[in-house]
mmCIF file of N, CA, C and O in Angstrom:
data_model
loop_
_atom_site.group_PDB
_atom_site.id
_atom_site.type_symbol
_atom_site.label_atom_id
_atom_site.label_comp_id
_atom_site.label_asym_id
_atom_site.label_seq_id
_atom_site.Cartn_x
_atom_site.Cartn_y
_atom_site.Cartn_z
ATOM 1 N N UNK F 667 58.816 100.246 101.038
ATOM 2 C CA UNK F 667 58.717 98.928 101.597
ATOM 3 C C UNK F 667 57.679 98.076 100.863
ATOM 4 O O UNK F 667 57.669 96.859 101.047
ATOM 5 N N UNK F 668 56.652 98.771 99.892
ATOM 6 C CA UNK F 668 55.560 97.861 99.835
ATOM 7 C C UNK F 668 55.891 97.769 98.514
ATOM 8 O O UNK F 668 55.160 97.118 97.767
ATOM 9 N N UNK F 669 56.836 98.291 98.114
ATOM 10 C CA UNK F 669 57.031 98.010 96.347
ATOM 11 C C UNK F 669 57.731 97.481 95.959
ATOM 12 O O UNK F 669 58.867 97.521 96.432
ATOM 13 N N UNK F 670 57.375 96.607 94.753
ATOM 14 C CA UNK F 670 57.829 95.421 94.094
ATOM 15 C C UNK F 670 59.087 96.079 93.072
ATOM 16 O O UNK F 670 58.930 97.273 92.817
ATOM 17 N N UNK F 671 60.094 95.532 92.574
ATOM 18 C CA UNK F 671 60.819 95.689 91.697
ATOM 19 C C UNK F 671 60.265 95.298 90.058
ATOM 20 O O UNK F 671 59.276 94.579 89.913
ATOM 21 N N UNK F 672 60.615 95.557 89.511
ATOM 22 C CA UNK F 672 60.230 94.824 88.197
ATOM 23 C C UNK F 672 60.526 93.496 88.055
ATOM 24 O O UNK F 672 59.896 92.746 87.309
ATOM 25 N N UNK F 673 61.489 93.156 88.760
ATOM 26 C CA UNK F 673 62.103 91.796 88.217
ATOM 27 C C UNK F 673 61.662 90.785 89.195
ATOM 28 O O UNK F 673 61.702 89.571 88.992
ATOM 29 N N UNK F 674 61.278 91.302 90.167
ATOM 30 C CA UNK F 674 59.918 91.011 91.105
ATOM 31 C C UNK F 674 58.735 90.552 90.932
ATOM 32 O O UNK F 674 58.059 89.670 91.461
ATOM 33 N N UNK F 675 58.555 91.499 89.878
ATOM 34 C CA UNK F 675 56.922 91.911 89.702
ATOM 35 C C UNK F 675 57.082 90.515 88.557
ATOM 36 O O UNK F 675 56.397 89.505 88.713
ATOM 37 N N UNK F 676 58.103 90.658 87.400
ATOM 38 C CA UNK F 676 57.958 89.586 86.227
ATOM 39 C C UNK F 676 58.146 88.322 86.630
ATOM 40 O O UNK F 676 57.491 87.440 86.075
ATOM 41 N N UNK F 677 59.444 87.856 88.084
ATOM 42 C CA UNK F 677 59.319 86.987 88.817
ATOM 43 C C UNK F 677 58.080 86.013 88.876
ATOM 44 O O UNK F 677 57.884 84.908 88.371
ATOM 45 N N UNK F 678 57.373 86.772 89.618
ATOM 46 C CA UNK F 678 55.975 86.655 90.056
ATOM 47 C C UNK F 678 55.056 85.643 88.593
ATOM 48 O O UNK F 678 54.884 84.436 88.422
ATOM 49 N N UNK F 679 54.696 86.754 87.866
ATOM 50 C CA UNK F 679 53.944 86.788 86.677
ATOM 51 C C UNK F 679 54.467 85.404 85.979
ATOM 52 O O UNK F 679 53.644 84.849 85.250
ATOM 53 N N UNK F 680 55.966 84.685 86.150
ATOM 54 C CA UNK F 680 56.223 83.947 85.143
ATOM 55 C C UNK F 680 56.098 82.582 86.079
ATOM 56 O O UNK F 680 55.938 81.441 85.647
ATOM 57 N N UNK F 681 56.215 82.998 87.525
ATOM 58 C CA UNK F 681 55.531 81.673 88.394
ATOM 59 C C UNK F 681 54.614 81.559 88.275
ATOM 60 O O UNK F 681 54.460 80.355 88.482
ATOM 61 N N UNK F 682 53.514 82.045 88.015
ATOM 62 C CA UNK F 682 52.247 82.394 87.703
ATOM 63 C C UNK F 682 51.694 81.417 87.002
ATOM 64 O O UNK F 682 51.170 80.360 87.353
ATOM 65 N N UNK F 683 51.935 82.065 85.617
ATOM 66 C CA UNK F 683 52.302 81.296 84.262
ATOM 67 C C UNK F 683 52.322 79.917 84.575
ATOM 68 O O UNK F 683 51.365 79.159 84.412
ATOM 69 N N UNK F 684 53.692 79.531 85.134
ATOM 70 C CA UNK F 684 54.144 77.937 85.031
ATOM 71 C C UNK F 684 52.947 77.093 85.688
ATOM 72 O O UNK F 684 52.370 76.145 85.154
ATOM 73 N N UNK F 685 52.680 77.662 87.023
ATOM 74 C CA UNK F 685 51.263 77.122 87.702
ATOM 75 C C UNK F 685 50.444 76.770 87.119
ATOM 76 O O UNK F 685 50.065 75.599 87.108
ATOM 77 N N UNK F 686 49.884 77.815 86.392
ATOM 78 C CA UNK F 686 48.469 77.839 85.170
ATOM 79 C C UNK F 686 48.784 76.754 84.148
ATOM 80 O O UNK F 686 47.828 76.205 83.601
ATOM 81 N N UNK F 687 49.844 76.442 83.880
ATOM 82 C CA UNK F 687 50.399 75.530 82.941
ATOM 83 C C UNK F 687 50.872 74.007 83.568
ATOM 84 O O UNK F 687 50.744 73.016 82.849
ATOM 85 N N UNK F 688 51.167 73.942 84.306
ATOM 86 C CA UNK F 688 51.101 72.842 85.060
ATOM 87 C C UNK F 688 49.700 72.629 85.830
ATOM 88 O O UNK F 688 49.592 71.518 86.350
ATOM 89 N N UNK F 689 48.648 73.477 85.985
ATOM 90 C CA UNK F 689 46.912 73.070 86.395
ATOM 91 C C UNK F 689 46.586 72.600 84.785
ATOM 92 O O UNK F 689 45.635 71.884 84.473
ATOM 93 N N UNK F 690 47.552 73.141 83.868
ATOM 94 C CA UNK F 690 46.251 73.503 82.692
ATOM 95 C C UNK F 690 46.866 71.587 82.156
ATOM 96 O O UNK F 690 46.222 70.905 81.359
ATOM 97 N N UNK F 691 47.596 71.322 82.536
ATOM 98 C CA UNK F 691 48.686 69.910 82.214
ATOM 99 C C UNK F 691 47.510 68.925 82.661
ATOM 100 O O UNK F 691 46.820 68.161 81.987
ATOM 101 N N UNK F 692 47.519 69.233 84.174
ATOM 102 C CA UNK F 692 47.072 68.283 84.886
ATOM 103 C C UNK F 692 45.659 68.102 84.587
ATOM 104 O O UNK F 692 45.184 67.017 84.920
ATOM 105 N N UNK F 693 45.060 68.763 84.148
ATOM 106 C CA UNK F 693 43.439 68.802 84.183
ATOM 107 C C UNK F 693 43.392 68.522 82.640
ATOM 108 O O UNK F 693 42.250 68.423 82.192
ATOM 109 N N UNK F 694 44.390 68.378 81.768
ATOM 110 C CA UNK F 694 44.197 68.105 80.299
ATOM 111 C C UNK F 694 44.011 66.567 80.521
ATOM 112 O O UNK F 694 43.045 65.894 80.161
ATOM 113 N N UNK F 695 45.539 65.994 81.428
ATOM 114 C CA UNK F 695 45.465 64.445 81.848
ATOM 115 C C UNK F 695 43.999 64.075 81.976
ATOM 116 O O UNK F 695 43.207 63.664 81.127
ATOM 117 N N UNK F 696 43.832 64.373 83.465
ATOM 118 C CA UNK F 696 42.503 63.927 83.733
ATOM 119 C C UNK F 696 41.589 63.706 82.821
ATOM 120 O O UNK F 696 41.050 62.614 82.640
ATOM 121 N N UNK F 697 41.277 65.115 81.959
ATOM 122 C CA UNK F 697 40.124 65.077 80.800
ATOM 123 C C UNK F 697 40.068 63.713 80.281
ATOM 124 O O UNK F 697 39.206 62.857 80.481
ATOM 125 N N UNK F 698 41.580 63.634 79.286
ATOM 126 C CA UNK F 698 42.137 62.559 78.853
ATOM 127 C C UNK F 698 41.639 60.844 79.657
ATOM 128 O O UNK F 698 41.045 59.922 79.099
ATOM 129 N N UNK F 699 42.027 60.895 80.770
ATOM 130 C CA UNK F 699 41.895 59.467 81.586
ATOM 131 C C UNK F 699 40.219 59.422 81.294
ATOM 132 O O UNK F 699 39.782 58.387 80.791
ATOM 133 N N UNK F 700 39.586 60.161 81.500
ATOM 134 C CA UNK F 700 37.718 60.612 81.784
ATOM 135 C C UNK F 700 37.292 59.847 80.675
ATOM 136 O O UNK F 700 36.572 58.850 80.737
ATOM 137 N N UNK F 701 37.914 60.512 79.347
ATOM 138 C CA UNK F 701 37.738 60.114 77.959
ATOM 139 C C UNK F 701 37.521 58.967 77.892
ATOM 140 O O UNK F 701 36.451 58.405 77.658
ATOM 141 N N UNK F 702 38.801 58.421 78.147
ATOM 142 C CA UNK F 702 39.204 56.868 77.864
ATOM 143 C C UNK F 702 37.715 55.962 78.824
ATOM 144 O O UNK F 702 37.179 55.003 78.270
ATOM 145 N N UNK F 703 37.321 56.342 79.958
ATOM 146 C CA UNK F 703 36.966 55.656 80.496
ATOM 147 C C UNK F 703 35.480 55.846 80.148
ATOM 148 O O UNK F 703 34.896 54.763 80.120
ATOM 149 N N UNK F 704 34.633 56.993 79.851
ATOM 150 C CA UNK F 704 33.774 56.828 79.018
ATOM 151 C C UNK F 704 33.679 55.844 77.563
ATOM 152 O O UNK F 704 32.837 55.001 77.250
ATOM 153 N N UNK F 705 34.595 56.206 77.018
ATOM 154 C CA UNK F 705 34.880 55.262 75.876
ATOM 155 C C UNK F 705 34.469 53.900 76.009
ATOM 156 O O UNK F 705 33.622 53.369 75.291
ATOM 157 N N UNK F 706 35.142 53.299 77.025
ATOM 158 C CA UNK F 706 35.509 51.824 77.187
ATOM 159 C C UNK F 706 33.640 51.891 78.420
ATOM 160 O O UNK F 706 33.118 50.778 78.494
ATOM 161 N N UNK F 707 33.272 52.433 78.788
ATOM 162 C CA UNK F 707 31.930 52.111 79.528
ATOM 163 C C UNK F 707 31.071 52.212 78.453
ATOM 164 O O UNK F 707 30.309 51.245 78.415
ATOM 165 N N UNK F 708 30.859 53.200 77.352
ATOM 166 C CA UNK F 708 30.452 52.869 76.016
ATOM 167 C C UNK F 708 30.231 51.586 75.140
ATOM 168 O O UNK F 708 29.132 51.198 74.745
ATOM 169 N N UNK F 709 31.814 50.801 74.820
ATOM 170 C CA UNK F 709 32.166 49.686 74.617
ATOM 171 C C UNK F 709 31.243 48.801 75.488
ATOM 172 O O UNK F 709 30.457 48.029 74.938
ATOM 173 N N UNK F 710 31.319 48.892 76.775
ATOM 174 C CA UNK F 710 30.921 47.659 77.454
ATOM 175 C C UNK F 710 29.283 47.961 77.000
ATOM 176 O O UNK F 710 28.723 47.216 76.195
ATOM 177 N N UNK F 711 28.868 48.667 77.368
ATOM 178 C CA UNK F 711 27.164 49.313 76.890
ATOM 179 C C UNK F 711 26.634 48.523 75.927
ATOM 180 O O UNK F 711 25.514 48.013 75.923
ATOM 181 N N UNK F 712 27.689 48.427 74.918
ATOM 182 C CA UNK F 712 27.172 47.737 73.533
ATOM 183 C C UNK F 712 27.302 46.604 73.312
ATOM 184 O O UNK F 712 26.553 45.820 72.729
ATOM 185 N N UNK F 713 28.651 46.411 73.952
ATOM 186 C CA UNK F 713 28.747 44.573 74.391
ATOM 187 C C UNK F 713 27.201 43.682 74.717
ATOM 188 O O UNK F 713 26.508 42.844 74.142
ATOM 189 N N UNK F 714 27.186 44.451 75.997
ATOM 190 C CA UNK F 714 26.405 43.933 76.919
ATOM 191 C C UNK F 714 24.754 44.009 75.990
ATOM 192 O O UNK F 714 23.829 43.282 76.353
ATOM 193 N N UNK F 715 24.625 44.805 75.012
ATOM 194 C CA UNK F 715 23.252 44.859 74.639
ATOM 195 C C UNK F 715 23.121 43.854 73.240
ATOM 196 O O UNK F 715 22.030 43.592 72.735
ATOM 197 N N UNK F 716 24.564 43.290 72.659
ATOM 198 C CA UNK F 716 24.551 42.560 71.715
ATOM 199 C C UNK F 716 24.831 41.408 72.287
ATOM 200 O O UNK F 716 25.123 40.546 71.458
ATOM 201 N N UNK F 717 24.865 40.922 73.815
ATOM 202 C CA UNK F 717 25.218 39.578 74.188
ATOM 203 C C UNK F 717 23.727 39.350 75.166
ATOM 204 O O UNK F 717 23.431 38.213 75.534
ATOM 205 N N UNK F 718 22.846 40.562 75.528
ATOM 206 C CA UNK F 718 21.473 40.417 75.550
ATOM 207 C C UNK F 718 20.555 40.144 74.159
ATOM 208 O O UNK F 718 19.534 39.499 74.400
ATOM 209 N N UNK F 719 20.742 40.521 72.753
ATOM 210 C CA UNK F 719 20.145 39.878 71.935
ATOM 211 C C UNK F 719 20.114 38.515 71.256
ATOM 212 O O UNK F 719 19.245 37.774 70.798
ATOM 213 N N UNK F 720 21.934 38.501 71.438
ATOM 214 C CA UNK F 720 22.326 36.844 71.402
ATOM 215 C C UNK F 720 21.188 36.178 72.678
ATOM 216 O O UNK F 720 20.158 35.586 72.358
ATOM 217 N N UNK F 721 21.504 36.351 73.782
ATOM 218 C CA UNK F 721 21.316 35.666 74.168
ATOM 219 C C UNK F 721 19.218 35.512 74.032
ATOM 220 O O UNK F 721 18.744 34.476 74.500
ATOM 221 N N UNK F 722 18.582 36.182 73.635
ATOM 222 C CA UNK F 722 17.577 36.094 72.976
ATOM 223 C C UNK F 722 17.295 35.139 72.378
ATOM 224 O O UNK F 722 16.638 34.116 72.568
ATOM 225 N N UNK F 723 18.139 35.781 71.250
ATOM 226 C CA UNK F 723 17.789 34.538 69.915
ATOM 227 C C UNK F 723 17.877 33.427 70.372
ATOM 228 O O UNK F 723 17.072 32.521 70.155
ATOM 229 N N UNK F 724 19.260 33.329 71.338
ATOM 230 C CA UNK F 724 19.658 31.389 71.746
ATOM 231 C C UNK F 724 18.221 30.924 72.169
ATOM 232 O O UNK F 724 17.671 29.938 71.677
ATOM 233 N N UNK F 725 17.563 31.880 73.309
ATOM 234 C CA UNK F 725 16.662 31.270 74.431
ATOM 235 C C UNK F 725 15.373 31.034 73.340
ATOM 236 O O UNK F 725 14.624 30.081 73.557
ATOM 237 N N UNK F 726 15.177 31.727 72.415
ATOM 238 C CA UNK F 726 14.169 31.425 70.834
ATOM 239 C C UNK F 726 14.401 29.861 70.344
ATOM 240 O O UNK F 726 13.615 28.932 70.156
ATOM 241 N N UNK F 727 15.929 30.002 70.217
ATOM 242 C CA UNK F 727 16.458 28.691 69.216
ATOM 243 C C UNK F 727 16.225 27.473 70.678
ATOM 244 O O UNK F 727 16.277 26.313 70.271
ATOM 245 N N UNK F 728 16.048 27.560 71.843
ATOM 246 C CA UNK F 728 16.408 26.619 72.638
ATOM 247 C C UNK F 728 14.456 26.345 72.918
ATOM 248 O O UNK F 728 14.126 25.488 73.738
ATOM 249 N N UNK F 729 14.145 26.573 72.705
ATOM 250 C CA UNK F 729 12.351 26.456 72.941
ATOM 251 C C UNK F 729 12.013 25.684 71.653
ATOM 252 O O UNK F 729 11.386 24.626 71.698
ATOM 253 N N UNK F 730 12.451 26.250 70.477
ATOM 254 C CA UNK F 730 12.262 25.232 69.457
ATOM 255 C C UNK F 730 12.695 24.370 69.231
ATOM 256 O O UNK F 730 12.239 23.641 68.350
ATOM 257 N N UNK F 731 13.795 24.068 69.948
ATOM 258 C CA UNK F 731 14.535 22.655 70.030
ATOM 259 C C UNK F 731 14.409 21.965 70.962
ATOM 260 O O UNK F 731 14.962 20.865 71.003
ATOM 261 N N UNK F 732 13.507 22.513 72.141
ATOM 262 C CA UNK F 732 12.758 21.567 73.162
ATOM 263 C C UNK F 732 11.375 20.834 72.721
ATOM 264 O O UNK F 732 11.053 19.872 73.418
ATOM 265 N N UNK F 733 10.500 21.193 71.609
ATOM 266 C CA UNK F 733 9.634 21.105 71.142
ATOM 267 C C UNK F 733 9.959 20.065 70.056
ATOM 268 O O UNK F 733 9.348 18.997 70.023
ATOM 269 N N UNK F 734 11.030 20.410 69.066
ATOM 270 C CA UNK F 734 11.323 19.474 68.323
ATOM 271 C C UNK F 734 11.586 17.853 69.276
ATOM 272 O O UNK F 734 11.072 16.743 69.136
ATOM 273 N N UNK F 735 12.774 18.463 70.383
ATOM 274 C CA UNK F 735 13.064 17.077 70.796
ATOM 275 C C UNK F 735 12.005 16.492 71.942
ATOM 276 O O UNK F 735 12.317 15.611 72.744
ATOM 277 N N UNK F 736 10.597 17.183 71.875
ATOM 278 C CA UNK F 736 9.238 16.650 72.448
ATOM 279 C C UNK F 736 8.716 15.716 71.599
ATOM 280 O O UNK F 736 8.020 14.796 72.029
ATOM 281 N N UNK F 737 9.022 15.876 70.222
ATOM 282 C CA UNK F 737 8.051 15.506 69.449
ATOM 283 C C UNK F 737 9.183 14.129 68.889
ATOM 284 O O UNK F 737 8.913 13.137 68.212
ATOM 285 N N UNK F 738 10.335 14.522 69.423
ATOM 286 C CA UNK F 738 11.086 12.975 68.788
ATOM 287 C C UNK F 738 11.079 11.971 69.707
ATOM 288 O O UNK F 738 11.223 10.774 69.457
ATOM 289 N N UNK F 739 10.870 12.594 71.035
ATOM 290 C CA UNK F 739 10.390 11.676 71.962
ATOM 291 C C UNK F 739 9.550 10.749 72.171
ATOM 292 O O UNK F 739 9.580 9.605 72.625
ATOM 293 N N UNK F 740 8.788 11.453 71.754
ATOM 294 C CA UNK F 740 6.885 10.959 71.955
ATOM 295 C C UNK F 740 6.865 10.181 70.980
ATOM 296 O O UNK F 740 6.149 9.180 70.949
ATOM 297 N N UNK F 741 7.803 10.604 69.867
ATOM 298 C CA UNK F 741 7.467 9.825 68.177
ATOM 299 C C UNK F 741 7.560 7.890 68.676
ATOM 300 O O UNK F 741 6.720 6.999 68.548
ATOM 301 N N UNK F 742 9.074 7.877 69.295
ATOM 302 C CA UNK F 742 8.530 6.127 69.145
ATOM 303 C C UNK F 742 7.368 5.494 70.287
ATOM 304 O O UNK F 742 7.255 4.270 70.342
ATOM 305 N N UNK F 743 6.726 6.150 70.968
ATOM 306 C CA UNK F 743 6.045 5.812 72.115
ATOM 307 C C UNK F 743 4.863 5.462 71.274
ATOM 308 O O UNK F 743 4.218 4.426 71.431
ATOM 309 N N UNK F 744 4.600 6.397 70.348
ATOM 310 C CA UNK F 744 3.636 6.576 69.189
ATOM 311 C C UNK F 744 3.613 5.189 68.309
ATOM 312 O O UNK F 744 2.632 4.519 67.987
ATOM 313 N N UNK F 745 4.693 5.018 68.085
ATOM 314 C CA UNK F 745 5.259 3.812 66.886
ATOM 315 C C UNK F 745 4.852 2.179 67.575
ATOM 316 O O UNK F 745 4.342 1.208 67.017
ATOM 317 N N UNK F 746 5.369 2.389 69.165
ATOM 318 C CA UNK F 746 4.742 1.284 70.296
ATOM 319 C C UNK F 746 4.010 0.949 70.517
ATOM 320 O O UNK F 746 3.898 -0.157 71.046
ATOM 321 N N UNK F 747 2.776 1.964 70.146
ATOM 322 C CA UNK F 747 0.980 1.837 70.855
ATOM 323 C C UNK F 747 0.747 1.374 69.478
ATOM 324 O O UNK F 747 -0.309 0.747 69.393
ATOM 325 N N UNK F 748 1.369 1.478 68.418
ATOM 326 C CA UNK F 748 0.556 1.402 67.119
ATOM 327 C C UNK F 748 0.682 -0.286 67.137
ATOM 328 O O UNK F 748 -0.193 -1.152 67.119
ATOM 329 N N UNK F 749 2.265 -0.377 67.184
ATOM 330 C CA UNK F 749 2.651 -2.450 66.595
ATOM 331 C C UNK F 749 2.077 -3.055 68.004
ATOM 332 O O UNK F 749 1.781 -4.247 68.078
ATOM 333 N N UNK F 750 1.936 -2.161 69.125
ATOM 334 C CA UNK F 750 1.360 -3.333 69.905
ATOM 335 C C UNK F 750 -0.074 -3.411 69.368
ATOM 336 O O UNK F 750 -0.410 -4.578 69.171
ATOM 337 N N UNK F 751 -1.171 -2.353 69.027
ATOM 338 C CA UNK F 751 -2.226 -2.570 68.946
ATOM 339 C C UNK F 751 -2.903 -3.687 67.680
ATOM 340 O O UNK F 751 -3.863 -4.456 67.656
ATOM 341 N N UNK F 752 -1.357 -3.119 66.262
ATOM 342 C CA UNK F 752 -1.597 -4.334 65.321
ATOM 343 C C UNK F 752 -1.456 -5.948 65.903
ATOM 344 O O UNK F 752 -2.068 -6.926 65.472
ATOM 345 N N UNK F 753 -0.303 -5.902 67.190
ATOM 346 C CA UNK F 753 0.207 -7.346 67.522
ATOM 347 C C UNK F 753 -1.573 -8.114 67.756
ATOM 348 O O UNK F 753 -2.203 -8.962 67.125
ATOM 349 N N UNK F 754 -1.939 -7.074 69.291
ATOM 350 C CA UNK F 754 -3.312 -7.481 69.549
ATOM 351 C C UNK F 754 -4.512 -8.136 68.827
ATOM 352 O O UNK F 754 -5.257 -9.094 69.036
ATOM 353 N N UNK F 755 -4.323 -6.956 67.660
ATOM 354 C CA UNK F 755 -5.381 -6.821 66.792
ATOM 355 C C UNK F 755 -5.001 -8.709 65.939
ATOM 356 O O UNK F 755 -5.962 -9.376 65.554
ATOM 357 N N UNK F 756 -3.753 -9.177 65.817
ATOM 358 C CA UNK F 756 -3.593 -9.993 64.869
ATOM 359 C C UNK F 756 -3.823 -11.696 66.279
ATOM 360 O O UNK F 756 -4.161 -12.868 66.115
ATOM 361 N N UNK F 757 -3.405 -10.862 67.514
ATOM 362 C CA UNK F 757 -3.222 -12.468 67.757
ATOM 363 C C UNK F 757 -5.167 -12.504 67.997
ATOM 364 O O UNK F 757 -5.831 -13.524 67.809
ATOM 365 N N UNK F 758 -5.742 -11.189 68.422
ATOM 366 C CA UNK F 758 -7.310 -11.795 68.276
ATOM 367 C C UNK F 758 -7.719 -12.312 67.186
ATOM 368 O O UNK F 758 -8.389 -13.338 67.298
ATOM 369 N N UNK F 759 -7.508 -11.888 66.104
ATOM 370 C CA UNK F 759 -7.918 -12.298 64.879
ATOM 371 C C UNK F 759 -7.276 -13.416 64.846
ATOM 372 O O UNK F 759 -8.155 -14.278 64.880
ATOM 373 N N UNK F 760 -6.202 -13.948 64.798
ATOM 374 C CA UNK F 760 -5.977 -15.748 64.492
ATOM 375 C C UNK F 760 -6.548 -16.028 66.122
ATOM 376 O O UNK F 760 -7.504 -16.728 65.790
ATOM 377 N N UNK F 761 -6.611 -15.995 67.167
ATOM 378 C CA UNK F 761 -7.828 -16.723 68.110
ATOM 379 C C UNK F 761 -9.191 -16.532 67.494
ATOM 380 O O UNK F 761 -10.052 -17.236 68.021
ATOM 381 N N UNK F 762 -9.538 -15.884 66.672
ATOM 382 C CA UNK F 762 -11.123 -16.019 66.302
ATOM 383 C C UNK F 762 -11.313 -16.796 65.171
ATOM 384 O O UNK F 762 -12.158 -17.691 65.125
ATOM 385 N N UNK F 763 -10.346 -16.414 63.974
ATOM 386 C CA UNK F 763 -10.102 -17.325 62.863
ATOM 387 C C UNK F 763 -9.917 -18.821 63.420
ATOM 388 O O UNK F 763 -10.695 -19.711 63.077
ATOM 389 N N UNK F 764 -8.445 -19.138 64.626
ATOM 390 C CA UNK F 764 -8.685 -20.273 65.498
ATOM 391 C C UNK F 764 -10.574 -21.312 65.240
ATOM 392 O O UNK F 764 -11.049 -22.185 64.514
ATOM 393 N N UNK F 765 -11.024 -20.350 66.485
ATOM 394 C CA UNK F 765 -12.256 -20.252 66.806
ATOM 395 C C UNK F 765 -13.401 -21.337 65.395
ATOM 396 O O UNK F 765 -14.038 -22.361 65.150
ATOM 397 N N UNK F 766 -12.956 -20.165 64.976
ATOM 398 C CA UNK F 766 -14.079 -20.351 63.646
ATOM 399 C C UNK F 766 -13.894 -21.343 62.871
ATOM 400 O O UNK F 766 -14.836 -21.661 62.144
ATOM 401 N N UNK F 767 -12.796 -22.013 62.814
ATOM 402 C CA UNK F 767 -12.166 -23.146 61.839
ATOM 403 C C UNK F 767 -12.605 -24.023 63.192
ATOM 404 O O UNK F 767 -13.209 -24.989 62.724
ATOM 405 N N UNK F 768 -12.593 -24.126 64.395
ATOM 406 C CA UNK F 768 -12.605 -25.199 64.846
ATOM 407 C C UNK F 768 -14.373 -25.448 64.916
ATOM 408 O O UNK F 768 -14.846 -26.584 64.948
ATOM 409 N N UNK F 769 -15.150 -24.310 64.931
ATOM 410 C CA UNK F 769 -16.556 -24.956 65.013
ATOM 411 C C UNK F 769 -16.642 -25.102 63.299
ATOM 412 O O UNK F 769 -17.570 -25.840 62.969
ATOM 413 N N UNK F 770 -16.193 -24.782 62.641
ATOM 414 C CA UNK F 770 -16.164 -25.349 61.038
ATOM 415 C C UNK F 770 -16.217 -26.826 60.961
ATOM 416 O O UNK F 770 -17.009 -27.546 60.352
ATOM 417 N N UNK F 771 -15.179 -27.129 61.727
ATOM 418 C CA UNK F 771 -14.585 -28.553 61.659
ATOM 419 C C UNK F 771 -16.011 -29.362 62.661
ATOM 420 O O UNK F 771 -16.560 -30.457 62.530
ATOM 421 N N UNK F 772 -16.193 -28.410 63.485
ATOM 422 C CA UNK F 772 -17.366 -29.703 64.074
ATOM 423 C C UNK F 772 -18.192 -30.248 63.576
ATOM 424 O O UNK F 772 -18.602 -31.407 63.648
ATOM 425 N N UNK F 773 -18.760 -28.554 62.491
ATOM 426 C CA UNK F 773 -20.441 -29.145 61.870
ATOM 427 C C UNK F 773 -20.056 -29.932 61.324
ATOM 428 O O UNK F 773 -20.809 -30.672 60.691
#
């Protein structure tokens, strides 16, 4: 009663088999899917650390171009204080020249 036939026994052994081969299938997949998805989290890894140096450099290039456009700012405010101070400087000088020609004329 408790004994197997041979063709039983090889039965057995070749279901066996197919199992082990269909785990050994399925767990190759998986490996496979694992792969891929390391891969591509890799990819992003490097993305992400070359769009952190870009974005570096930009925030570098954007400080020096706040500075530049400080200094183009300020430039005609600069240019304003100067012709008003010549304007000043000229209308005192013809009121004093004025001045001076008219007590000329008195003596």
């Amino acid at each position: 009663m408790g004994e197997l036939t041979r063709a039983e026994h090889d039965g057995f052994h070749r279901e066996f088999a197919e199992r082990m081969k269909a785990e050994d299938t399925r767990q190759n997949r998986r490996l496979d899917i694992l792969e891929k998805s390391v891969n591509h989290i890799n990819d992003l890894t490097v993305s992400v650390e070359k769009m952190a140096v870009n974005i570096g450099t930009m925030l570098e290039e954007l400080k020096k171009q706040g500075k530049r456009l400080e200094e183009l700012e300020n430039e005609p405010i600069e240019s304003y204080n100067q012709v008003k101070q010549s304007i000043v400087t000229a209308v005192i000088g013809t009121v004093v020249g004025a001045a001076v020609t008219a007590i000329i004329m008195i003596l």
